[in-house]
Coordinates of C-alpha atoms and ligand atoms in Angstrom, one line a residue:
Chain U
X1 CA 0.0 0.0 0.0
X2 CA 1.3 3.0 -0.9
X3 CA 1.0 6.3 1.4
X4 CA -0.8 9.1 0.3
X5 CA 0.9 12.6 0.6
X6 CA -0.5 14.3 3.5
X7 CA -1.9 17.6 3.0
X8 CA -1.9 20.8 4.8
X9 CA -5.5 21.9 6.0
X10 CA -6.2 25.4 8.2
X11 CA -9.6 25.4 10.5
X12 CA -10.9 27.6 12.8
X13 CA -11.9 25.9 15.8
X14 CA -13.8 27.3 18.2
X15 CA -12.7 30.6 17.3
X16 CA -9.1 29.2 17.2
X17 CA -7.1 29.0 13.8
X18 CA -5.0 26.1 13.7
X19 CA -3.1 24.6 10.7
X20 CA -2.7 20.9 10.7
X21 CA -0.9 18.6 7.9
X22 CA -3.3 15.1 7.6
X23 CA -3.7 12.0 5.8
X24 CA -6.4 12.7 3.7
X25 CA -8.0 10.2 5.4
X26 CA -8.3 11.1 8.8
X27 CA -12.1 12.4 9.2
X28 CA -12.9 16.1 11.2
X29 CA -13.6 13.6 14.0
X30 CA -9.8 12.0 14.5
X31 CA -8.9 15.5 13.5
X32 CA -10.5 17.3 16.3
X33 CA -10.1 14.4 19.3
X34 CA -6.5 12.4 17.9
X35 CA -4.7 16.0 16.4
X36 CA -6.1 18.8 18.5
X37 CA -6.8 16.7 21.1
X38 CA -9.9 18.0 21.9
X39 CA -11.6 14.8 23.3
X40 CA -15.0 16.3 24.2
X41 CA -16.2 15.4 20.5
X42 CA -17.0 11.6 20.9
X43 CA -17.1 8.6 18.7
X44 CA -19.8 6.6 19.1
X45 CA -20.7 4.5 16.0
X46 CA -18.1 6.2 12.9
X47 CA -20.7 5.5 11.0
X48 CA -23.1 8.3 11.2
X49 CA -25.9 6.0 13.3
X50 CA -25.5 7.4 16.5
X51 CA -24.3 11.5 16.9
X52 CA -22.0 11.6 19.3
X53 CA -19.9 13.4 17.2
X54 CA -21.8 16.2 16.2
X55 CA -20.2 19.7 16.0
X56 CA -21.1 22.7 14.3
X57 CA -19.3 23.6 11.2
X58 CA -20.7 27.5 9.9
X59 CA -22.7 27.3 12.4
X60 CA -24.9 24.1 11.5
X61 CA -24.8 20.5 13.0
X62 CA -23.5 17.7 11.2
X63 CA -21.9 14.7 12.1
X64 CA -18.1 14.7 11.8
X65 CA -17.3 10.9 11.9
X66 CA -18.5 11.5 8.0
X67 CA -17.1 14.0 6.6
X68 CA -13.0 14.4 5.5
X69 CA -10.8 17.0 7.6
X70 CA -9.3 18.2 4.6
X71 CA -12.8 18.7 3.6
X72 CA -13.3 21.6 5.9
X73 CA -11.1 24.1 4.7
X74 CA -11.3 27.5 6.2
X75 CA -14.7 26.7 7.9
X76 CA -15.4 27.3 11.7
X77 CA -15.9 24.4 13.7
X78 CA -17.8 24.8 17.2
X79 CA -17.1 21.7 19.8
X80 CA -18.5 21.5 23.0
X81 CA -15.1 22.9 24.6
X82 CA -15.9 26.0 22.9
X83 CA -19.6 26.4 24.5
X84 CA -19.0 26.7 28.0
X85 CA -16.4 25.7 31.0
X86 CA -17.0 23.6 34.4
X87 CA -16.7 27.3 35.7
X88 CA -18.4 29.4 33.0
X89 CA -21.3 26.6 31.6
X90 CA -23.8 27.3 28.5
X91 CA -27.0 27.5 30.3
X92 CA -27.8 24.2 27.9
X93 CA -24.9 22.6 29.5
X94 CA -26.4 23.5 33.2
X95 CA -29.9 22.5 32.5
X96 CA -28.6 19.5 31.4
X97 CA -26.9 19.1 34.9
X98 CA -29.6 20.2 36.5
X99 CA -32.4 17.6 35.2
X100 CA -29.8 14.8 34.7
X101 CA -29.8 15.0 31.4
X102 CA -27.0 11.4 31.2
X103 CA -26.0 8.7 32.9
X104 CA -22.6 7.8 31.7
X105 CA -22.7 11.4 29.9
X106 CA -21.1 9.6 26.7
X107 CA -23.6 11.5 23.9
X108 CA -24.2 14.3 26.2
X109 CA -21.7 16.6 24.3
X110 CA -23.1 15.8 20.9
X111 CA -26.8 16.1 22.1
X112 CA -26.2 19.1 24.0
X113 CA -25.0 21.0 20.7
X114 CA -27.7 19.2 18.6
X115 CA -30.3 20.8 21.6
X116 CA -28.7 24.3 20.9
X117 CA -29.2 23.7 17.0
X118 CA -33.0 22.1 16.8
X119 CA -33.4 25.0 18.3
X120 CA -32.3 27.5 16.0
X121 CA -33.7 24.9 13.0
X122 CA -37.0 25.1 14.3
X123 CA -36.7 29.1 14.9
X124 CA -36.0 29.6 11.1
X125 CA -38.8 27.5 9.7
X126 CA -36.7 24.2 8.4
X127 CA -39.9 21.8 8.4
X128 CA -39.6 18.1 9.8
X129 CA -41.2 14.9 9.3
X130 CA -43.9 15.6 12.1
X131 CA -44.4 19.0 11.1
X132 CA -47.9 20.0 9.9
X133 CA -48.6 22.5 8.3
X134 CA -45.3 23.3 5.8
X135 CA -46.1 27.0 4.9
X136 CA -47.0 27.9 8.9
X137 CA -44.5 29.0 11.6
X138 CA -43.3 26.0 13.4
X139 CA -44.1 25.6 17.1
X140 CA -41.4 25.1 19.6
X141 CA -43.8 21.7 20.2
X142 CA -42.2 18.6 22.6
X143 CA -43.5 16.7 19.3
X144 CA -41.1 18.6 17.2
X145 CA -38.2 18.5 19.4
X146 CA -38.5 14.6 20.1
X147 CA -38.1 14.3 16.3
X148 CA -35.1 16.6 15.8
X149 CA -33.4 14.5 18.3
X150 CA -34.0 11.7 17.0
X151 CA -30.3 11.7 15.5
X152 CA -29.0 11.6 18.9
X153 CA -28.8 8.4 20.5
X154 CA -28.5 7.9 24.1
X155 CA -27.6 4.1 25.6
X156 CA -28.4 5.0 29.1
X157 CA -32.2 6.3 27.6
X158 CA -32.3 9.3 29.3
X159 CA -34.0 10.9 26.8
X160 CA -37.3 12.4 29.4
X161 CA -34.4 14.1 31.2
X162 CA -32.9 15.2 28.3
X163 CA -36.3 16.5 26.8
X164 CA -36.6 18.2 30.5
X165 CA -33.3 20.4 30.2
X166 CA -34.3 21.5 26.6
X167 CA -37.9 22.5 28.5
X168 CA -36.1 24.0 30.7
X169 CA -33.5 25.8 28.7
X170 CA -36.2 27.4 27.1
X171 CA -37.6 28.7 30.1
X172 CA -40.6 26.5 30.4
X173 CA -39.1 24.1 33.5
X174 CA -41.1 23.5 36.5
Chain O
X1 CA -9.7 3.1 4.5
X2 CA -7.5 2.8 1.6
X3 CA -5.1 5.3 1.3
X4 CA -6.5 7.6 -1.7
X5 CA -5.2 10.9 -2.5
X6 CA -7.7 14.1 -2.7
X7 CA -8.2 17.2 -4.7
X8 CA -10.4 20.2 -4.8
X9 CA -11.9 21.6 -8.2
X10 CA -13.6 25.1 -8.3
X11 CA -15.7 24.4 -11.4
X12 CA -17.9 21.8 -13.1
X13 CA -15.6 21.8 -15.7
X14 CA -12.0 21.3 -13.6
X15 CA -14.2 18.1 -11.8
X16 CA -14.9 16.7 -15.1
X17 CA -11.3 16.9 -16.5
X18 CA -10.0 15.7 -12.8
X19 CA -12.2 12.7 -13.1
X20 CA -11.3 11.6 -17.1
X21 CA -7.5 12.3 -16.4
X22 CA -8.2 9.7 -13.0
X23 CA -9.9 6.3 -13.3
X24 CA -10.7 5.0 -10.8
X25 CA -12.0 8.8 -9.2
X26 CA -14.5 9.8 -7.5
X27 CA -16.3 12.7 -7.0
X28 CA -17.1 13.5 -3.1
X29 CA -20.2 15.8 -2.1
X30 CA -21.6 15.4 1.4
X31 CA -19.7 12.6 2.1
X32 CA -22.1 10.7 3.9
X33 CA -22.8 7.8 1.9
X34 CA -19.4 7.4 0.4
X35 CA -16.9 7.7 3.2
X36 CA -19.8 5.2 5.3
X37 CA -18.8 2.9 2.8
X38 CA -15.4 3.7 2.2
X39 CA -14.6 2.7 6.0
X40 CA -16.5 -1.1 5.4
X41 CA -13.7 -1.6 2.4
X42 CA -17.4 -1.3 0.0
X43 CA -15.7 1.1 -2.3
X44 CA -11.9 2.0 -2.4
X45 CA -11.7 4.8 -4.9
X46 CA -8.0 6.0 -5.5
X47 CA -8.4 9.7 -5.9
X48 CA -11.3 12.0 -4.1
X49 CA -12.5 14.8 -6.1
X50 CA -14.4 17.3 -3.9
X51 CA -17.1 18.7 -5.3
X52 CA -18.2 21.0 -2.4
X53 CA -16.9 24.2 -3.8
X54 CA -18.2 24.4 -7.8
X55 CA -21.0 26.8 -7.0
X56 CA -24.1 24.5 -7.6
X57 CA -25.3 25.2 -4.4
X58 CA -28.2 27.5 -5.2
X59 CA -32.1 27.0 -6.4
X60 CA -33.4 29.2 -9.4
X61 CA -37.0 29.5 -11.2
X62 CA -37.1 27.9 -14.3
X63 CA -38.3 29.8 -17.6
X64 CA -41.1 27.1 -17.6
X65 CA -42.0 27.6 -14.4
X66 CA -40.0 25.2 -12.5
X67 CA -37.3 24.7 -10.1
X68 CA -33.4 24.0 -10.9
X69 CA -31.9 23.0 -7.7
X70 CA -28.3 22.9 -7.7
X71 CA -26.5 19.1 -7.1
X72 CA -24.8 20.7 -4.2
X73 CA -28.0 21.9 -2.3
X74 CA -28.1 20.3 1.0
X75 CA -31.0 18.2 1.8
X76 CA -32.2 20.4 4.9
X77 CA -32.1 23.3 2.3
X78 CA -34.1 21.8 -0.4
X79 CA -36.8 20.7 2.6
X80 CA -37.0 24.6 4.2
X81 CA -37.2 26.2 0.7
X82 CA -40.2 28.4 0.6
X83 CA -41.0 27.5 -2.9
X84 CA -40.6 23.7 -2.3
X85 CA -42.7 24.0 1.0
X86 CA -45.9 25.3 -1.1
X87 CA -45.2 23.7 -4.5
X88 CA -44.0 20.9 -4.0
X89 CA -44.8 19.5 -0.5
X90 CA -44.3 15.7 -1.6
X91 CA -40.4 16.5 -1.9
X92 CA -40.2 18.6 1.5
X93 CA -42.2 15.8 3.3
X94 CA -39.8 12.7 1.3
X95 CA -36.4 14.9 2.1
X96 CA -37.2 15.2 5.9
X97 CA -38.7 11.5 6.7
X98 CA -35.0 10.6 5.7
X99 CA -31.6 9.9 7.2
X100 CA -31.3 12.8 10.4
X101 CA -31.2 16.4 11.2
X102 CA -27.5 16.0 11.2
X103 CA -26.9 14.1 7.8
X104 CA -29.8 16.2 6.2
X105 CA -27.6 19.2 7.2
X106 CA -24.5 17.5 5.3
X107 CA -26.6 15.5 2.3
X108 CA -26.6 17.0 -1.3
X109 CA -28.7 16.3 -4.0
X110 CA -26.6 14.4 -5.9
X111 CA -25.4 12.3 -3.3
X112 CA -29.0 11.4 -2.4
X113 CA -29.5 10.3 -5.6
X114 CA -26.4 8.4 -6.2
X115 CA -27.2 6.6 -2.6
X116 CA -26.3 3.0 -2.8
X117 CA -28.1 -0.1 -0.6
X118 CA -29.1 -0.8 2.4
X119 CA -29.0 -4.6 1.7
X120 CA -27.5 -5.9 4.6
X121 CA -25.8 -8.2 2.4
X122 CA -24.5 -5.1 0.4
X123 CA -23.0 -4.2 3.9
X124 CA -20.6 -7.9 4.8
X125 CA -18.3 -8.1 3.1
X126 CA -17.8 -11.9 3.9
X127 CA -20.7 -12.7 1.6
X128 CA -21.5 -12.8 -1.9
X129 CA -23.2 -9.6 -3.4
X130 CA -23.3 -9.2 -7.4
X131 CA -23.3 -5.3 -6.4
X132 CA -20.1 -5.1 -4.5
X133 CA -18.2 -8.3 -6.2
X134 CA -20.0 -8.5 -9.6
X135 CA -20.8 -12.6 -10.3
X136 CA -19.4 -13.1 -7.2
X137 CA -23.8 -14.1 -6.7
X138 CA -26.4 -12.7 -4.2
X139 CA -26.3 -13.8 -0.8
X140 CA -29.6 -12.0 -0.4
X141 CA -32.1 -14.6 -2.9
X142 CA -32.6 -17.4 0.2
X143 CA -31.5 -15.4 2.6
X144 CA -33.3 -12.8 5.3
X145 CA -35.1 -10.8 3.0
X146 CA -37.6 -8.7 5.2
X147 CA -36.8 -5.5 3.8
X148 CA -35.3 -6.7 0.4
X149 CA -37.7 -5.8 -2.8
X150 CA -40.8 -7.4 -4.6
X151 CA -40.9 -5.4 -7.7
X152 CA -38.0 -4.9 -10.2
X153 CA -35.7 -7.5 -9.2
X154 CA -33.5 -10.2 -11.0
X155 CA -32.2 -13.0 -10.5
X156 CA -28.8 -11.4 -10.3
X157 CA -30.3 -8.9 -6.7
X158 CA -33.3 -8.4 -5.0
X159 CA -32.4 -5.0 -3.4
X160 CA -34.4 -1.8 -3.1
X161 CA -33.7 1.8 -3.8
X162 CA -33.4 3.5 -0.2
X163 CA -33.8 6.9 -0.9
X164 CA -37.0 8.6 0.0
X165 CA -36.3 12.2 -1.7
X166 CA -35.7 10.1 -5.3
X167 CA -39.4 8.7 -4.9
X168 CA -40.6 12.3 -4.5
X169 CA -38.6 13.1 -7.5
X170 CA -40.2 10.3 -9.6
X171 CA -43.7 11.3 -8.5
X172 CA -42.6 15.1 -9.5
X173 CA -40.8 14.0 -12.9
X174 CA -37.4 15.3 -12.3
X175 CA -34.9 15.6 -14.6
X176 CA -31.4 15.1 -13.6
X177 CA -29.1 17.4 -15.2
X178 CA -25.0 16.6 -16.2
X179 CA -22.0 17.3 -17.3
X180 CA -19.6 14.8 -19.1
X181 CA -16.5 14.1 -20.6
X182 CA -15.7 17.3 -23.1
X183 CA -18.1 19.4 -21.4
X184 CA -20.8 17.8 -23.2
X185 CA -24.3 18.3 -21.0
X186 CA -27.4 15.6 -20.9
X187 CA -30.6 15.9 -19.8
X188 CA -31.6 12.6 -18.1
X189 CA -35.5 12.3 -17.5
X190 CA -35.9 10.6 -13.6
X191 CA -37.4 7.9 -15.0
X192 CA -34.5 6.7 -16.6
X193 CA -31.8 7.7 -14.6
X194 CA -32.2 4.9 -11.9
X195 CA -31.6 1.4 -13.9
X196 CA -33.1 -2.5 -12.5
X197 CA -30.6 -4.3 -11.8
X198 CA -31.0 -7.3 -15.0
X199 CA -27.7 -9.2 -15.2
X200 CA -25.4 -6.1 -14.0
X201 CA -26.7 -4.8 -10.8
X202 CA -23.5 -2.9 -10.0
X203 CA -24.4 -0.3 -12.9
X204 CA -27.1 1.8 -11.1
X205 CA -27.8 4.7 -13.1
X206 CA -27.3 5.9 -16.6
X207 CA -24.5 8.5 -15.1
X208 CA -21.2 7.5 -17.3
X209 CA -17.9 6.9 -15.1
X210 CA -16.8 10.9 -14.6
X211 CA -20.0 12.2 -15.5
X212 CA -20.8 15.5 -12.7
X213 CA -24.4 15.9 -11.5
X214 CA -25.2 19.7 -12.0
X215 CA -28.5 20.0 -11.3
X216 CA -32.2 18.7 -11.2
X217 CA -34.9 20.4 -12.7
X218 CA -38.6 20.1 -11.5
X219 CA -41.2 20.8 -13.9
X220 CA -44.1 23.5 -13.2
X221 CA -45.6 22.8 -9.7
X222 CA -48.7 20.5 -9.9
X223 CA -50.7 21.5 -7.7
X224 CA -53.3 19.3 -5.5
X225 CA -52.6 17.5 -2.0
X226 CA -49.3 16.2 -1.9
X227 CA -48.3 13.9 0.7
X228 CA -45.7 11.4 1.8
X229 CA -45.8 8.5 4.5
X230 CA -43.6 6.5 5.2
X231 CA -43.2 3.4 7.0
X232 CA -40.1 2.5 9.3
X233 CA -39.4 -0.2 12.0
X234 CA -38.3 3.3 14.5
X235 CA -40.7 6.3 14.7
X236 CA -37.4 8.4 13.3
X237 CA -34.1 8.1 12.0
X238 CA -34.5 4.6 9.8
X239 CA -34.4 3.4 6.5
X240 CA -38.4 2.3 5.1
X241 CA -39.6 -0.5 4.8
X242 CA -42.5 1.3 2.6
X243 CA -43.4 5.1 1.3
X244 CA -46.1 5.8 -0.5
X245 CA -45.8 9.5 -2.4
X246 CA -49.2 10.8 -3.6
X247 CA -50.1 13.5 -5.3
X248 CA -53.9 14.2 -5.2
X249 CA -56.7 16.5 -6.3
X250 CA -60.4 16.1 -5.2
X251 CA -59.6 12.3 -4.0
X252 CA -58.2 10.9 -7.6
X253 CA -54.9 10.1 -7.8
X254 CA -52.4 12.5 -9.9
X255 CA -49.2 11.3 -9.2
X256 CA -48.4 7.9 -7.3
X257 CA -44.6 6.5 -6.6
X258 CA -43.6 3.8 -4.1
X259 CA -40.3 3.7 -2.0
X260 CA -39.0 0.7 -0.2
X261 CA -40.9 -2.1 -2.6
X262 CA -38.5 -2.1 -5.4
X263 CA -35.1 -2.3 -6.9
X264 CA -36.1 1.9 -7.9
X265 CA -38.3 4.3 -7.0
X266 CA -41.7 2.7 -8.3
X267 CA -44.1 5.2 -10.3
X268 CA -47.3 3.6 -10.8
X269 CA -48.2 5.7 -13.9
X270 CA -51.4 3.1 -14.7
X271 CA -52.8 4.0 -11.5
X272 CA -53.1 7.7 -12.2
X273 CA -56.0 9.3 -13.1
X274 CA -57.9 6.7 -10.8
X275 CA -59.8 7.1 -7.6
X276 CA -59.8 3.6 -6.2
X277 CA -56.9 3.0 -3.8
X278 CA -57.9 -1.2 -4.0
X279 CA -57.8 -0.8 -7.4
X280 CA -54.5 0.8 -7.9
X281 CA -53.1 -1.1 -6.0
X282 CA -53.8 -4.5 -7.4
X283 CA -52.0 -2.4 -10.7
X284 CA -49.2 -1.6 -8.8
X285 CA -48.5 -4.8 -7.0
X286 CA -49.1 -6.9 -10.7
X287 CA -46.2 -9.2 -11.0
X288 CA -44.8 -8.7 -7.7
X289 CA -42.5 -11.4 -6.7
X290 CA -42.4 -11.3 -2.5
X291 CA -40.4 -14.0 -0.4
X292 CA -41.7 -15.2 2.8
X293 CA -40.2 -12.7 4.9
X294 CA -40.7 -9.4 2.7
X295 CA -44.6 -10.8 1.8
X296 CA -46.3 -8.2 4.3
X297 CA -45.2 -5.3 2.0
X298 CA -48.1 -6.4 -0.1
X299 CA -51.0 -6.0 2.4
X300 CA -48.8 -2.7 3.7
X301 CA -48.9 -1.3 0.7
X302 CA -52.1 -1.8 -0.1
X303 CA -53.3 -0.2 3.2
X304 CA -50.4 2.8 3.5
X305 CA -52.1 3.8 -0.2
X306 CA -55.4 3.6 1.4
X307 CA -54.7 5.7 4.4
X308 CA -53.1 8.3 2.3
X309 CA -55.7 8.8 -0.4
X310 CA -58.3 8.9 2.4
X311 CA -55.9 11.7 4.4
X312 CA -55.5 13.6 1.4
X313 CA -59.2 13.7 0.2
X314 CA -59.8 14.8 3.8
X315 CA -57.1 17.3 3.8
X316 CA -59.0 18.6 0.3
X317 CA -62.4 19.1 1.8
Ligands
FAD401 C1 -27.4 6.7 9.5 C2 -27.9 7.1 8.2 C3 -29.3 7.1 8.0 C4 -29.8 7.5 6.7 N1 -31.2 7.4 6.5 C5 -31.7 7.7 5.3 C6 -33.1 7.7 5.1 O1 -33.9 7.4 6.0 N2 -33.6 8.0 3.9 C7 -32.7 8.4 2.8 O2 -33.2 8.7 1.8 N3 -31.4 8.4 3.0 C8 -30.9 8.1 4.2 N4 -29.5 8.1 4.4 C9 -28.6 8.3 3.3 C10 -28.3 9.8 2.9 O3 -29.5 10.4 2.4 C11 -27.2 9.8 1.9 O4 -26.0 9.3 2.6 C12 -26.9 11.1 1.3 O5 -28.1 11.6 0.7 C13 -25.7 11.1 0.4 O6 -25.4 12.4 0.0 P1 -23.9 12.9 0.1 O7 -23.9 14.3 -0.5 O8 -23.4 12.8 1.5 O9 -23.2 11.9 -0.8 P2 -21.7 11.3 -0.9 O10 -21.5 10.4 0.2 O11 -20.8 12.5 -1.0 O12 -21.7 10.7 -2.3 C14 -22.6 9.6 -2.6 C15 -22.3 9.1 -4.0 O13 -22.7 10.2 -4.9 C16 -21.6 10.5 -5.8 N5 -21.8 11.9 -6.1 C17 -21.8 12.9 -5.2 N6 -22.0 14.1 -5.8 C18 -22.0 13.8 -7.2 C19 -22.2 14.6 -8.3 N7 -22.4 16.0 -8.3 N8 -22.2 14.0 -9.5 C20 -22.1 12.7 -9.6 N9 -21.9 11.9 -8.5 C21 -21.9 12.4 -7.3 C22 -20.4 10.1 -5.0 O14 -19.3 9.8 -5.9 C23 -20.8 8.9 -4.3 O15 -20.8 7.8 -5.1 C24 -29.0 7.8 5.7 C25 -27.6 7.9 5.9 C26 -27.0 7.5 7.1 C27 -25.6 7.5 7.3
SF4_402 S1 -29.7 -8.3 -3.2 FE1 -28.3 -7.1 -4.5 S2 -27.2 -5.9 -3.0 FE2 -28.1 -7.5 -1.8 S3 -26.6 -9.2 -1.8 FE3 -27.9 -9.6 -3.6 S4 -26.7 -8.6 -5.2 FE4 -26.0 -7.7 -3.3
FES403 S1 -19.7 8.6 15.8 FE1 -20.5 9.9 14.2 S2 -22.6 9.4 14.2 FE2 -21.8 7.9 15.6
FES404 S1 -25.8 9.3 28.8 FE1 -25.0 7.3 28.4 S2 -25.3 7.2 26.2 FE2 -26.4 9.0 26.8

């Protein structure tokens, strides 16, 4: 086999620029966790099944065991490092806390960021499969969050707590 | 993976030179298929060629009324388009039944299309599969077949389509647009752009090696009730077992296309015009050829049609 010539790629990650020389091979996931070591970004499934690696690149969610490093060119990439601090959380990241939004907190990071983005998706009118009416604004509806989420998979099932923190985030918690 | 060795192209025409001067290419749009399958040693291209940056990434009005939507448009794009929201509901309801809000964030429009099988057979690579090893045979005929195909199929593969936005494209009669060796630019009518799989189920489509996507076109909006359901073993986030698009106007059938019965998006063409949802479906389910495990998509489809004529007639009055 022979080796590929590695290539030089420049991202800005959570408002950092960093410059990294890859094997074209090495996905935005090994990118972020094996060569910036930035570990909060977890590998679940590497197969796109399970969301544990989301991040946001430009600002929208995807999942980054899919997608090339040396794809990502000049594009900003948001991890959960770059959302909050043990002393400084996201106020997602402490409802979370608060309701007990994990057990073993393994897809915590990636559903945290995927809360924080349903959000927005829902807020600028990007329909899904349980929405009704296509043309109407879309409601900020348990129904339509459950859905959005469903990309996010959680072993330990603690999907009512998680549903509770997002409640809660949006200022509707008991 | 493989090792392979990447480039970036700025224009249709630099991907369509990269990919003649390199067999063996491949172009690379969301990624989300490909690279899936280029971690399971499915596909082992040499040389990426990614298409992210050519500029197709926009949707324009037609001069005939349409829509050209760009091969690069993500998937959550094409669904939250305001024009594709009112004119043509059976593609925003197809695009967001499918895959999740991550994927659909990451998806294009060529990719979607160019989506290879779920067969799970497709997927080991310690079995046979005329797909992934041509005449290597099809571990699939005689084997679990539950969500394998009943309409299409050869004797060579038995697997379905999985794309739900391509069965909304049928029902719509898309045309996929391309670009080809020389520059030279096709026009290839939905209908035939998806081939059964005869003796050579590893040729899918009528794309020629290095042909570029570009575009699809949508004709004029249709109008009526346009609905999509499908049905999945998970409420969310899985592949169907069955869709049913329908477009509809005062309870009679306008358009009707099937997802997750055959080896391509079905169109039932004989059953449009028709207001009987038994009767179009005995026409769509004529020469089926089900296995014992993948029999219930007969009944299923029979009854999703049902519910969704009688949910669009209501929706009408
Ligand atoms: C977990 C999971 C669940 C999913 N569930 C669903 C589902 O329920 N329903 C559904 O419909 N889909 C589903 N999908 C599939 C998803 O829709 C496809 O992976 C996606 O549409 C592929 O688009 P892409 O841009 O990422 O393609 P890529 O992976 O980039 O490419 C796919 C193929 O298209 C070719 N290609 C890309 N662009 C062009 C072009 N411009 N011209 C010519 N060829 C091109 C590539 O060479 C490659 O062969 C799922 C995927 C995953 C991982
Ligand atoms: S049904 Fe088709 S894809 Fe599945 S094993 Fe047989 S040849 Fe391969
Ligand atoms: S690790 Fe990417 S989706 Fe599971
Ligand atoms: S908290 Fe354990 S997987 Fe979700």
């Amino acid at each position: 086999m022979t080796a590929t010539p590695r290539l030089p790629v420049t991202l800005s990650v959570n408002g950092e620029t960093r410059t990294l020389t890859l094997d074209p091979r090495v996905t935005l996931l090994d990118a972020l966790r094996e060569h910036l070591l930035l570990t909060g970004t977890k590998k679940g499934c590497d197969q796109g099944q399970c969301g544990a690696c989301t991040v946001l690149v430009n600002g929208r969610r995807i999942n980054s065991c899919l997608s090339l490093a040396v794809m990502h060119e000049g594009d900003e990439i948001s991890t959960i490092e770059g959302l909050g601090t043990p002393e400084a959380l996201h106020p997602m990241q402490a409802a979370f806390i608060e309701h007990d939004g994990f057990q073993c907190g393994y897809c915590t990071p990636g559903q945290i960021l995927s809360s924080l983005s349903v959000i927005e998706e829902i807020r600028a009118g990007v329909p899904s499969h349980v929405t009704g009416d296509l043309e109407a604004p879309i409601p900020l509806s348990d129904a339509e969050i459950r859905e959005r989420m469903s990309g996010n998979l959680c072993r330990c099932a603690a999907y009512p707590n998680i549903m509770a923190a997002i409640r809660d985030y949006l200022g509707e918690g008991a | 993976m493989k090792p392979f060795s990447y480039e970036r192209v700025a224009s249709p025409g630099e991907a369509v030179e990269a990919a003649a001067a390199r067999p063996g290419a491949r172009f690379i749009a969301g990624g989300t298929n490909l690279l899936d399958l280029m971690k399971l040693g499915i596909e082992a291209p040499q040389h990426l060629i990614d298409v992210n940056r050519l500029g197709l990434d926009t949707i324009e009005p037609t001069a005939e009324g349409g829509l050209r939507i760009g091969a690069l448009v993500r998937n959550a794009d094409l669904a939250a388009d305001r024009r594709v929201r009112r004119d043509y509901a059976v593609l925003a309801r197809a695009l967001v039944s499918g895959a999740s809000g991550q994927l659909r964030n990451k998806a294009t429009t060529a990719g979607n299309l160019m989506q290879r099988t779920r067969c799970p057979y497709f997927y080991n690579t310690d079995m046979p599969c005329n797909k992934r090893r041509p005449g290597s045979g099809c571990a699939a005929i005689g084997g679990l077949t539950h969500n394998l195909a009943v309409l299409g199929v050869s004797d060579a593969c038995i697997a379905t389509h999985p794309s739900d936005m391509c069965v909304a494209l049928r029902a719509l009669d898309a045309t996929v647009e391309t670009v080809g060796a020389g520059g030279r630019a096709r026009s290839i009518p939905i209908a035939a752009f998806h081939r059964l799989p005869g003796d050579r189920p590893d040729i899918e489509t009528a794309l020629e090696p290095g042909e570029l996507i570009t575009a699809v076109t949508l004709p004029a909006p249709l109008g009526g009730v346009q609905l999509y359901r499908k049905v999945r073993e998970r409420a969310s986030y899985a592949f169907a077992n069955l869709t049913v698009a329908l477009v509809a106007e005062e309870g009679q059938i306008v358009r009707l296309a099937f997802g997750g019965l055959a080896a391509k998006p079905w169109r039932v063409e004989v059953a449009e015009g028709g207001d009987d949802a038994d009767l179009a479906a005995d026409l769509a389910l004529a020469g089926a050829t089900p296995t014992e495990d993948n029999a219930y998509k007969l009944p299923l489809a029979r009854r999703t049609l049902k519910a969704t004529l009688a949910q669009a007639t209501e929706v009408r009055s």
